[in-house]
Amino acid sequence: METKWFTLRTVEDKESIAQAADILRRGGLLAIPTETVYGLGANGLDETAVLHIFEAKGRPQDNPLILHIPDTSWLTRYCEDVPDAAYKLAERFWPGPLTMILKKKPCVPLRTTGGLETVGMRCPDHAVTRAIIEASGVPVAAPSANTSGRPSCTTAEHVREDMWGKIDGIVDGGPCQVGVESTIIDLTVTPPQLLRPGGLPLESLRDALGEVTVDKAVTQKMNDGEKPRAPGMKYRHYAPKAPVTVVTGGAKASARYLLTHAGEKSGIICFDEFTRLFDGHIVHPLGASDDKRAQAQHVFDALRTFDETNVGEIWAQCPDSKGLGLAIGNRLKKAAGFHVEDADDGKIVIGITGGTGAGKTSLLRALERKGACVLDCDAVYHEMLKDDEPLLRALREAFGDVIFRQDGSVDVHAIGLIVFKDRKKLAELDAIVHEHIPRALAQKMAATNAEIIGLDAIKLIESGLGAICDATVAVTAPEEVRVKRIMARDSITEEYARSRIAAQKEADYFRAQCDYEFVNDLPTAEKAEHAAEVYINTIINNLKEETER
């Protein structure tokens, strides 16, 4: 079949709109843009055309289709007993990402509705598509324009990948602005019920109507034999080729969980702030953890991207269920076949950093007195040098066999001779360590029974480890105080102490990058440790209050 390509970004191109509308009138299949995802459209009143949708997608025929209309006035053409709630929602949210389940009129074929006496109605927020529908004069039945079981299409190029040569036309109306399908609400029941979360948050529906219940299929699989009342309820959609595991819980906790469980060949879907922790993996950023609109726009791109790779599995962070998070989580969980793991373990991770002589030890001892597990990142790195195969392999590839002794152990002195006279090699070493140490630390965090964990890391920020800490603390002190401490601690000259301080980042750097600053300029160790204990208690209480909120 020859597929015609339309590039339509404005309703002023009347000729192209007329040609696209003619495809629908003649019973053809036309991929159309919407604000949610691209749809595979056909005349919803033409049973043969509708059958061709199912054939092109490979879609089960008991999966209902949604009718798309250009405005509210078309509702009564295809629906009967339209309740006031429908007009109320349409006035507030149409055109937009909302589908309303209503009683159908006899003119709407059962093939379109999956055998149901109800039909989903939607007015898309895309001017070109509304113009095409109006010009065609028919309601357009349009599921997402992907092959069934594949992630939904959010660009015309995605549609081309799945449908070129199978359908009559593709309208390129630009990338979708919402990125997840429409919200579906059933208005034939009392109280109204959410059947599928989507681009319009549940909170908005409740704000407009009051009580709105949630169908159990939103959060779990439907039972065998149950009939879906709306698209996307029953069948496993949005599935990439590799198996998916979705990890719920707080963003930092779920990032730690991914670090612990993801293998070397795993693909990662994570929030933007954690991407650097997964260097060496194929990573698709979902958006910042607090930006659900961006996450909605990227979720299907993320799932689809991995089909072009050889990853053996995919691990995905999941947002909370507030706002658009309910829809994003629903799509990810369906992609995973509801294989979901909860990362929340109640642990608090506090990262401690600062320059030499600043007095980090006071805070670390305060953490230990609280029963915390304190992890020295430098010590963990040296422990990894004994038997961590991925790290050892990376070091061998970067520096060769010269850094290994005859017994196979790593010669740290040999590494030092290479990197301390070559800045590029030093940067390469740092990059290798920063790639591998987060995994080892996350595994140790998971293994400990301690509820509080302290990370002692001079490169807490540069390594990306700060991102998985619930709080980060910069320990600072005046330079003169630091000089005296270093001289006394290491038995070195003042000149050498100052040169060591000068070689490190200034206090302003740590101050700007961390959540808290502890100024350790107290005259005695006893006073410093008392102040540190009070400070740590304050941080822990703050974190617990945030969790309770």
CSV table of C-alpha atoms in Angstrom, one decimal, residues 189-494:
chain,number,residue,atom,x,y,z
A,189,VAL,CA,-22.1,5.0,36.4
A,190,THR,CA,-22.7,6.8,39.7
A,191,PRO,CA,-20.4,8.1,41.0
A,192,PRO,CA,-18.3,8.6,37.8
A,193,GLN,CA,-15.3,6.3,37.6
A,194,LEU,CA,-11.8,6.8,36.2
A,195,LEU,CA,-11.0,3.9,33.8
A,196,ARG,CA,-7.6,5.1,32.5
A,197,PRO,CA,-5.4,7.9,33.9
A,198,GLY,CA,-4.0,10.2,31.3
A,199,GLY,CA,-3.2,13.7,30.3
A,200,LEU,CA,-5.9,15.2,32.6
A,201,PRO,CA,-5.1,14.5,36.3
A,202,LEU,CA,-7.6,12.8,38.5
A,203,GLU,CA,-7.5,15.7,40.8
A,204,SER,CA,-8.9,18.0,38.0
A,205,LEU,CA,-11.9,15.6,37.5
A,206,ARG,CA,-12.6,15.6,41.2
A,207,ASP,CA,-12.4,19.3,41.4
A,208,ALA,CA,-15.0,19.5,38.6
A,209,LEU,CA,-17.4,16.7,39.7
A,210,GLY,CA,-16.7,15.9,43.3
A,211,GLU,CA,-16.5,12.2,43.9
A,212,VAL,CA,-14.7,10.1,41.2
A,213,THR,CA,-13.8,6.5,41.9
A,214,VAL,CA,-10.9,4.7,40.4
A,215,ASP,CA,-11.3,1.3,38.6
A,216,LYS,CA,-9.0,-1.4,39.9
A,217,ALA,CA,-7.5,-1.9,36.4
A,218,VAL,CA,-5.6,1.4,36.9
A,219,THR,CA,-3.3,-0.2,39.4
A,220,GLN,CA,-3.4,-4.0,38.6
A,221,LYS,CA,-4.1,-6.5,35.9
A,222,MET,CA,-7.6,-7.3,34.8
A,223,ASN,CA,-8.7,-10.9,35.5
A,224,ASP,CA,-9.0,-13.4,32.6
A,225,GLY,CA,-12.5,-13.1,31.1
A,226,GLU,CA,-13.1,-9.6,32.2
A,227,LYS,CA,-14.3,-7.3,29.4
A,228,PRO,CA,-12.5,-4.0,29.1
A,229,ARG,CA,-14.8,-0.9,29.3
A,230,ALA,CA,-12.3,1.4,27.7
A,231,PRO,CA,-9.0,1.3,25.7
A,232,GLY,CA,-5.9,0.3,27.6
A,233,MET,CA,-7.6,-1.5,30.5
A,234,LYS,CA,-7.0,-5.1,29.7
A,235,TYR,CA,-4.1,-5.7,27.3
A,236,ARG,CA,-0.4,-5.3,27.9
A,237,HIS,CA,0.4,-2.2,25.9
A,238,TYR,CA,3.4,0.1,25.6
A,239,ALA,CA,5.8,-2.9,25.9
A,240,PRO,CA,9.3,-2.7,24.6
A,241,LYS,CA,11.1,-5.9,23.6
A,242,ALA,CA,13.2,-6.2,26.7
A,243,PRO,CA,11.4,-7.0,30.0
A,244,VAL,CA,10.7,-4.0,32.3
A,245,THR,CA,10.9,-3.7,36.0
A,246,VAL,CA,9.3,-0.5,37.5
A,247,VAL,CA,10.6,0.8,40.8
A,248,THR,CA,8.4,2.9,43.0
A,249,GLY,CA,9.2,4.9,46.1
A,250,GLY,CA,11.0,8.2,46.7
A,251,ALA,CA,13.2,9.4,43.9
A,252,LYS,CA,16.4,9.0,45.8
A,253,ALA,CA,15.5,5.6,47.2
A,254,SER,CA,14.5,4.3,43.8
A,255,ALA,CA,17.7,5.5,42.3
A,256,ARG,CA,19.7,3.6,45.0
A,257,TYR,CA,17.6,0.6,44.2
A,258,LEU,CA,18.4,0.7,40.5
A,259,LEU,CA,22.1,1.0,41.3
A,260,THR,CA,21.9,-2.1,43.5
A,261,HIS,CA,19.9,-4.3,41.1
A,262,ALA,CA,20.7,-3.2,37.5
A,263,GLY,CA,23.2,-5.4,35.7
A,264,GLU,CA,25.9,-4.3,33.3
A,265,LYS,CA,23.6,-4.9,30.3
A,266,SER,CA,20.6,-3.3,31.8
A,267,GLY,CA,18.9,-0.3,30.2
A,268,ILE,CA,17.9,2.5,32.6
A,269,ILE,CA,14.9,4.9,32.6
A,270,CYS,CA,15.6,7.5,35.3
A,271,PHE,CA,14.9,11.0,36.4
A,272,ASP,CA,17.3,13.6,35.0
A,273,GLU,CA,19.3,14.2,38.2
A,274,PHE,CA,20.4,10.6,38.4
A,275,THR,CA,21.6,9.9,34.8
A,276,ARG,CA,25.3,10.4,35.6
A,277,LEU,CA,25.1,7.6,38.2
A,278,PHE,CA,24.5,5.1,35.3
A,279,ASP,CA,27.4,5.9,33.1
A,280,GLY,CA,28.2,2.8,31.1
A,281,HIS,CA,24.5,1.9,30.8
A,282,ILE,CA,22.2,2.9,28.0
A,283,VAL,CA,20.1,5.5,29.8
A,284,HIS,CA,17.0,7.4,28.7
A,285,PRO,CA,16.2,10.4,31.0
A,286,LEU,CA,12.5,10.6,31.9
A,287,GLY,CA,12.6,14.3,33.0
A,288,ALA,CA,13.4,15.9,36.4
A,289,SER,CA,11.8,14.1,39.3
A,290,ASP,CA,9.6,17.1,40.0
A,291,ASP,CA,8.6,17.8,36.4
A,292,LYS,CA,5.8,15.4,35.5
A,293,ARG,CA,4.8,17.2,32.4
A,294,ALA,CA,8.3,16.5,30.9
A,295,GLN,CA,8.0,12.9,32.2
A,296,ALA,CA,4.7,12.4,30.3
A,297,GLN,CA,6.3,13.7,27.1
A,298,HIS,CA,9.2,11.4,27.4
A,299,VAL,CA,7.8,8.1,28.7
A,300,PHE,CA,6.9,6.5,25.4
A,301,ASP,CA,10.1,7.8,23.7
A,302,ALA,CA,12.0,6.1,26.6
A,303,LEU,CA,10.3,2.8,26.1
A,304,ARG,CA,10.6,2.9,22.3
A,305,THR,CA,14.3,3.9,22.3
A,306,PHE,CA,15.4,0.6,23.9
A,307,ASP,CA,14.0,-1.5,21.0
A,308,GLU,CA,16.9,-0.1,19.0
A,309,THR,CA,19.4,-1.5,21.5
A,310,ASN,CA,20.5,-4.9,22.7
A,311,VAL,CA,19.7,-4.4,26.4
A,312,GLY,CA,18.6,-7.5,28.2
A,313,GLU,CA,16.3,-5.8,30.7
A,314,ILE,CA,15.0,-2.3,31.5
A,315,TRP,CA,14.8,-0.8,35.0
A,316,ALA,CA,12.6,2.3,35.3
A,317,GLN,CA,12.0,4.8,38.1
A,318,CYS,CA,8.4,5.7,38.6
A,319,PRO,CA,6.9,9.0,39.8
A,320,ASP,CA,4.4,9.2,42.6
A,321,SER,CA,0.7,9.0,41.8
A,322,LYS,CA,-0.1,12.7,42.2
A,323,GLY,CA,-1.2,14.7,39.1
A,324,LEU,CA,0.1,13.3,35.9
A,325,GLY,CA,2.2,10.8,37.9
A,326,LEU,CA,-0.8,8.4,38.0
A,327,ALA,CA,-0.9,8.2,34.2
A,328,ILE,CA,2.9,8.0,33.8
A,329,GLY,CA,3.1,5.2,36.4
A,330,ASN,CA,0.2,3.4,34.8
A,331,ARG,CA,2.0,3.4,31.4
A,332,LEU,CA,5.2,2.2,32.9
A,333,LYS,CA,3.6,-0.5,34.9
A,334,LYS,CA,1.7,-1.8,31.9
A,335,ALA,CA,4.9,-1.9,30.0
A,336,ALA,CA,6.3,-4.0,32.8
A,337,GLY,CA,3.3,-6.3,33.0
A,338,PHE,CA,2.8,-4.9,36.5
A,339,HIS,CA,6.2,-6.2,37.6
A,340,VAL,CA,6.8,-3.5,40.2
A,341,GLU,CA,9.2,-3.3,43.1
A,342,ASP,CA,9.0,-0.8,46.0
A,343,ALA,CA,12.3,0.9,46.9
A,344,ASP,CA,11.1,2.7,50.1
A,345,ASP,CA,13.1,1.1,52.9
A,346,GLY,CA,12.9,3.9,55.5
A,347,LYS,CA,16.6,4.6,55.3
A,348,ILE,CA,18.1,8.1,55.6
A,349,VAL,CA,21.3,8.8,53.7
A,350,ILE,CA,23.4,11.8,54.6
A,351,GLY,CA,26.4,12.8,52.5
A,352,ILE,CA,29.3,14.6,54.2
A,353,THR,CA,31.8,16.5,52.2
A,354,GLY,CA,34.3,19.3,52.5
A,355,GLY,CA,38.0,20.1,52.1
A,356,THR,CA,40.8,18.6,54.1
A,357,GLY,CA,41.0,20.0,57.7
A,358,ALA,CA,37.5,21.3,57.6
A,359,GLY,CA,36.5,18.9,60.4
A,360,LYS,CA,34.2,16.3,58.8
A,361,THR,CA,35.2,13.8,61.5
A,362,SER,CA,33.0,15.6,64.0
A,363,LEU,CA,29.9,15.0,61.9
A,364,LEU,CA,30.8,11.4,61.1
A,365,ARG,CA,31.3,10.6,64.8
A,366,ALA,CA,27.9,12.2,65.5
A,367,LEU,CA,26.4,9.9,62.9
A,368,GLU,CA,28.0,6.8,64.4
A,369,ARG,CA,26.7,7.7,67.9
A,370,LYS,CA,23.2,7.7,66.3
A,371,GLY,CA,23.8,4.1,65.2
A,372,ALA,CA,24.5,5.1,61.6
A,373,CYS,CA,26.4,3.0,59.1
A,374,VAL,CA,29.2,5.3,58.0
A,375,LEU,CA,30.7,4.5,54.6
A,376,ASP,CA,34.1,5.9,53.7
A,377,CYS,CA,34.1,6.2,49.9
A,378,ASP,CA,37.9,6.0,49.7
A,379,ALA,CA,38.0,2.8,51.7
A,380,VAL,CA,35.2,1.3,49.6
A,381,TYR,CA,37.2,2.1,46.4
A,382,HIS,CA,40.2,0.3,47.8
A,383,GLU,CA,38.1,-2.6,48.8
A,384,MET,CA,36.7,-2.8,45.2
A,385,LEU,CA,40.2,-2.9,43.8
A,386,LYS,CA,40.5,-6.4,45.3
A,387,ASP,CA,37.7,-8.2,43.4
A,388,ASP,CA,35.3,-5.9,41.6
A,389,GLU,CA,35.5,-7.3,38.1
A,390,PRO,CA,33.7,-4.4,36.2
A,391,LEU,CA,36.0,-1.9,37.9
A,392,LEU,CA,39.2,-4.0,37.3
A,393,ARG,CA,38.2,-4.5,33.7
A,394,ALA,CA,37.8,-0.7,33.2
A,395,LEU,CA,41.1,0.0,34.8
A,396,ARG,CA,42.9,-2.5,32.7
A,397,GLU,CA,41.4,-1.1,29.5
A,398,ALA,CA,42.4,2.4,30.5
A,399,PHE,CA,45.9,1.9,32.0
A,400,GLY,CA,47.0,-1.6,30.7
A,401,ASP,CA,48.6,-4.5,32.5
A,402,VAL,CA,51.3,-2.2,34.0
A,403,ILE,CA,49.1,-1.4,37.0
A,404,PHE,CA,48.7,-5.1,38.0
A,405,ARG,CA,51.2,-7.1,40.0
A,406,GLN,CA,52.2,-10.6,39.1
A,407,ASP,CA,49.6,-12.0,41.5
A,408,GLY,CA,46.9,-10.0,39.7
A,409,SER,CA,46.4,-7.4,42.5
A,410,VAL,CA,46.2,-3.7,41.7
A,411,ASP,CA,49.4,-1.7,42.3
A,412,VAL,CA,47.9,1.6,43.5
A,413,HIS,CA,51.4,3.2,43.5
A,414,ALA,CA,51.7,2.4,39.8
A,415,ILE,CA,48.4,4.1,39.1
A,416,GLY,CA,49.6,7.1,41.0
A,417,LEU,CA,52.8,7.4,38.9
A,418,ILE,CA,50.6,7.5,35.8
A,419,VAL,CA,47.8,9.9,36.8
A,420,PHE,CA,49.7,12.5,38.9
A,421,LYS,CA,51.8,13.5,35.9
A,422,ASP,CA,49.0,13.4,33.4
A,423,ARG,CA,45.9,15.4,34.0
A,424,LYS,CA,44.0,13.6,31.2
A,425,LYS,CA,44.8,10.2,32.8
A,426,LEU,CA,43.7,11.6,36.2
A,427,ALA,CA,40.4,12.7,34.8
A,428,GLU,CA,40.0,9.3,33.2
A,429,LEU,CA,40.7,7.6,36.5
A,430,ASP,CA,38.1,9.8,38.2
A,431,ALA,CA,35.5,9.0,35.6
A,432,ILE,CA,36.1,5.3,36.0
A,433,VAL,CA,35.8,5.5,39.8
A,434,HIS,CA,32.7,7.7,39.6
A,435,GLU,CA,31.1,5.2,37.2
A,436,HIS,CA,31.6,2.2,39.5
A,437,ILE,CA,31.7,3.3,43.1
A,438,PRO,CA,28.0,4.4,43.3
A,439,ARG,CA,27.0,0.8,42.6
A,440,ALA,CA,29.2,-0.6,45.4
A,441,LEU,CA,28.0,2.0,47.8
A,442,ALA,CA,24.3,1.4,47.0
A,443,GLN,CA,24.8,-2.4,47.6
A,444,LYS,CA,26.4,-1.7,51.0
A,445,MET,CA,23.5,0.7,51.8
A,446,ALA,CA,21.0,-2.0,50.9
A,447,ALA,CA,22.9,-4.6,52.9
A,448,THR,CA,23.0,-2.7,56.2
A,449,ASN,CA,20.3,-2.9,58.8
A,450,ALA,CA,21.1,0.7,60.0
A,451,GLU,CA,18.3,3.2,59.4
A,452,ILE,CA,20.8,6.0,59.0
A,453,ILE,CA,23.7,5.9,56.6
A,454,GLY,CA,26.5,8.5,56.3
A,455,LEU,CA,28.6,8.9,53.2
A,456,ASP,CA,32.1,10.3,53.7
A,457,ALA,CA,33.1,11.6,50.3
A,458,ILE,CA,35.4,14.4,49.4
A,459,LYS,CA,34.1,14.1,45.8
A,460,LEU,CA,30.5,13.7,46.8
A,461,ILE,CA,29.3,16.2,44.2
A,462,GLU,CA,31.6,15.4,41.3
A,463,SER,CA,30.8,11.7,41.5
A,464,GLY,CA,27.1,12.3,41.4
A,465,LEU,CA,26.7,10.6,44.8
A,466,GLY,CA,25.0,13.7,46.3
A,467,ALA,CA,22.0,12.9,44.1
A,468,ILE,CA,21.2,9.7,46.1
A,469,CYS,CA,21.6,11.4,49.5
A,470,ASP,CA,18.6,12.6,51.3
A,471,ALA,CA,20.7,15.4,52.6
A,472,THR,CA,24.1,16.7,51.8
A,473,VAL,CA,26.3,18.6,54.3
A,474,ALA,CA,29.3,20.8,53.4
A,475,VAL,CA,31.7,21.0,56.3
A,476,THR,CA,33.7,24.2,56.2
A,477,ALA,CA,36.1,26.1,58.5
A,478,PRO,CA,38.3,29.2,58.2
A,479,GLU,CA,41.6,28.6,56.4
A,480,GLU,CA,43.7,29.4,59.4
A,481,VAL,CA,41.8,26.8,61.5
A,482,ARG,CA,42.2,24.2,58.7
A,483,VAL,CA,46.0,24.9,58.4
A,484,LYS,CA,46.6,24.3,62.1
A,485,ARG,CA,44.5,21.1,62.1
A,486,ILE,CA,46.4,19.7,59.1
A,487,MET,CA,49.8,20.5,60.5
A,488,ALA,CA,48.9,18.9,63.9
A,489,ARG,CA,47.2,15.9,62.3
A,490,ASP,CA,49.8,15.1,59.6
A,491,SER,CA,53.0,16.6,61.1
A,492,ILE,CA,53.7,18.7,58.1
A,493,THR,CA,54.9,22.3,57.5
A,494,GLU,CA,52.6,25.3,57.3
